[in-house]
XYZ file of C-alpha atoms in Angstrom:
225
model
C -27.086 27.949 -13.956
C -23.645 26.449 -14.155
C -24.221 24.393 -10.991
C -27.567 23.148 -12.316
C -25.912 22.085 -15.536
C -23.240 20.187 -13.572
C -25.871 18.369 -11.482
C -27.816 17.441 -14.586
C -24.665 16.131 -16.226
C -23.745 14.013 -13.168
C -27.285 12.635 -12.968
C -27.238 11.787 -16.660
C -23.906 10.010 -16.267
C -25.196 7.895 -13.357
C -28.339 6.928 -15.235
C -26.292 5.934 -18.275
C -24.033 3.702 -16.192
C -27.045 2.127 -14.496
C -28.672 1.365 -17.827
C -25.414 -0.090 -19.167
C -25.028 -2.315 -16.077
C -28.634 -3.434 -16.365
C -28.024 -4.424 -19.967
C -24.919 -6.420 -19.068
C -26.747 -8.243 -16.266
C -29.719 -8.937 -18.498
C -27.381 -10.567 -21.000
C -25.317 -12.739 -18.646
C -27.543 -13.683 -15.691
C -30.155 -15.699 -17.658
C -27.358 -17.897 -18.979
C -26.002 -18.724 -15.507
C -26.740 -22.235 -14.172
C -27.057 -22.772 -10.433
C -25.529 -26.156 -9.504
C -27.738 -28.217 -7.195
C -26.127 -29.517 -3.982
C -24.341 -32.859 -4.380
C -26.276 -35.589 -2.623
C -24.486 -38.633 -1.168
C -25.244 -41.928 -2.913
C -28.196 -43.757 -1.357
C -27.314 -46.409 1.236
C -28.337 -49.937 0.227
C -29.995 -51.000 3.470
C -30.697 -54.490 2.151
C -27.027 -55.177 1.432
C -26.053 -53.758 4.807
C -28.540 -56.077 6.515
C -27.209 -59.065 4.561
C -23.642 -58.351 5.664
C -24.762 -58.163 9.290
C -26.607 -61.475 8.973
C -23.617 -63.148 7.318
C -21.341 -62.053 10.143
C -23.689 -63.306 12.850
C -24.318 -66.575 10.964
C -20.582 -67.227 10.695
C -20.203 -66.532 14.414
C -22.963 -69.039 15.174
C -21.189 -71.614 12.981
C -17.988 -71.158 14.968
C -19.905 -71.984 18.151
C -21.655 -74.979 16.522
C -25.007 -73.238 16.858
C -26.094 -74.754 13.576
C -29.857 -75.090 14.048
C -30.225 -74.375 17.758
C -31.059 -72.451 19.878
C -34.243 -71.397 18.136
C -33.508 -67.673 18.314
C -29.766 -67.781 17.717
C -28.535 -70.197 15.057
C -26.748 -70.112 11.721
C -29.413 -71.817 9.609
C -32.133 -69.278 10.381
C -29.813 -66.407 9.481
C -28.771 -67.955 6.179
C -32.423 -68.565 5.316
C -33.286 -64.952 6.146
C -30.522 -63.782 3.812
C -32.052 -65.840 1.009
C -35.403 -64.139 1.527
C -33.612 -60.830 0.909
C -31.463 -62.158 -1.935
C -32.385 -65.660 -3.181
C -29.152 -65.992 -5.159
C -26.735 -65.036 -2.372
C -23.914 -67.542 -2.828
C -22.487 -67.091 0.668
C -25.790 -68.008 2.303
C -26.214 -71.018 0.011
C -22.677 -72.166 0.821
C -23.339 -71.629 4.529
C -26.360 -73.931 4.504
C -24.303 -76.538 2.652
C -21.612 -76.311 5.350
C -24.220 -77.011 8.022
C -25.325 -80.175 6.218
C -21.707 -81.273 5.733
C -20.926 -80.747 9.413
C -23.874 -82.872 10.509
C -22.792 -85.611 8.113
C -19.224 -85.448 9.428
C -20.535 -85.892 12.963
C -22.670 -88.805 11.769
C -19.613 -90.528 10.290
C -17.608 -89.919 13.444
C -20.269 -91.589 15.588
C -20.685 -94.424 13.094
C -16.981 -95.209 13.266
C -17.321 -95.415 17.054
C -20.339 -97.730 16.641
C -22.627 -95.138 18.189
C -25.161 -95.758 15.452
C -28.152 -94.167 17.177
C -26.318 -90.859 17.388
C -25.037 -91.276 13.831
C -28.558 -91.682 12.457
C -29.716 -88.700 14.497
C -27.212 -86.400 12.796
C -28.163 -87.795 9.387
C -31.797 -86.936 10.118
C -30.779 -83.354 10.912
C -28.918 -83.115 7.605
C -31.891 -84.557 5.713
C -34.194 -82.034 7.350
C -32.151 -79.215 5.820
C -31.354 -80.631 2.372
C -32.789 -84.106 1.693
C -31.289 -84.101 -1.820
C -27.720 -83.478 -0.641
C -25.457 -85.888 -2.579
C -23.409 -86.939 0.466
C -26.331 -88.191 2.549
C -26.623 -91.568 0.813
C -22.914 -92.488 1.177
C -23.055 -91.663 4.884
C -26.205 -93.746 5.363
C -24.482 -96.632 3.565
C -21.513 -96.308 5.906
C -23.790 -96.427 8.946
C -25.550 -99.498 7.579
C -22.199 -101.198 7.018
C -21.164 -100.452 10.591
C -24.462 -101.791 11.866
C -23.852 -105.066 10.038
C -20.477 -105.366 11.767
C -21.826 -105.001 15.290
C -22.037 -108.437 16.867
C -23.148 -107.564 20.392
C -23.458 -104.693 22.807
C -23.259 -105.490 26.520
C -24.596 -102.808 28.833
C -22.894 -102.739 32.244
C -24.055 -101.495 35.610
C -22.330 -98.185 36.336
C -22.003 -98.824 40.082
C -20.530 -102.280 39.531
C -17.987 -100.889 37.095
C -17.040 -98.066 39.437
C -16.585 -100.530 42.340
C -14.880 -103.080 40.080
C -17.454 -105.668 41.081
C -18.944 -106.713 37.746
C -20.179 -110.311 37.869
C -17.484 -112.693 36.666
C -20.096 -114.701 34.788
C -20.861 -111.663 32.611
C -17.158 -111.237 31.886
C -17.012 -114.900 30.861
C -19.972 -114.467 28.495
C -18.455 -111.385 26.852
C -15.024 -113.014 26.597
C -16.483 -116.133 24.982
C -18.191 -113.976 22.344
C -14.952 -112.089 21.707
C -13.078 -115.381 21.397
C -15.603 -116.806 18.949
C -15.592 -113.817 16.594
C -12.085 -112.533 17.362
C -13.957 -109.282 17.641
C -12.683 -105.770 17.982
C -14.231 -104.181 21.081
C -15.196 -100.704 22.156
C -15.127 -100.155 25.906
C -17.150 -97.275 27.272
C -16.673 -96.191 30.869
C -16.800 -93.025 32.945
C -13.004 -92.786 33.411
C -9.726 -94.248 32.209
C -9.234 -96.324 35.362
C -12.543 -98.136 34.879
C -11.830 -98.640 31.185
C -8.435 -100.228 31.858
C -9.935 -102.528 34.459
C -12.645 -103.741 32.075
C -10.074 -104.382 29.364
C -7.785 -106.353 31.697
C -10.646 -108.524 32.935
C -11.687 -109.394 29.392
C -8.203 -109.750 27.948
C -7.109 -112.345 30.519
C -10.060 -114.556 29.596
C -9.113 -115.046 25.918
C -6.024 -116.584 24.290
C -5.093 -113.570 22.134
C -4.551 -109.906 22.768
C -7.865 -108.089 22.311
C -7.899 -105.053 20.040
C -9.913 -102.360 21.728
C -10.759 -98.696 21.797
C -11.784 -96.774 24.900
C -14.394 -94.008 25.061
C -15.565 -91.877 27.971
C -19.246 -92.426 28.711
C -21.570 -92.244 31.704
C -23.242 -95.438 30.432
C -20.605 -98.190 30.575
C -20.736 -100.913 27.943
C -18.702 -103.266 25.801
C -19.446 -103.388 22.054
C -18.145 -106.146 19.803
C -17.608 -105.539 16.093
C -16.289 -107.789 13.343
């Protein structure tokens, strides 16, 4: 009987502890909050794409791939950026730089009296931004240069290379230089040919001709006021 009483007492003690533990758990567990896993911030794929396009557009600018080739140029990339973000200031500035570079090339050719090439670069600039404020001043400069051109004499490349240009043609050019006291631009394929042309013209006038020499596969002498 004593052993039975002991077993009953042990059993009762275990049950009491179990009930007490159950009560404690029932009080505290419902109040516990399980923290959800921390998720990384979402990646802005649009911004990532824009940065890639800006980098490749800048690389194209460095190689003067402004609007060509068709599948690899700066202008197309800047325009694509603006479809993703119409207010992207870097893309807008990039397009402006393209226009400015074309206009700079136009001025450079105008100053060398290569007016056909100058107008070509202006047309490229106008095709991108016809309202650009610097287009009109450049066009005015080209027009001024055109007014200064008195004559352009095209020369036979073989005759220049062999130093056998007709003396009558030299006399005609020299007479025009003498009349206008013109500044001349000599274009020839190499420095040797250019010096020879200058010497032949200079000895036919009574003043020292002011001239500039340019490398060209199409030899010529241009007279400007």
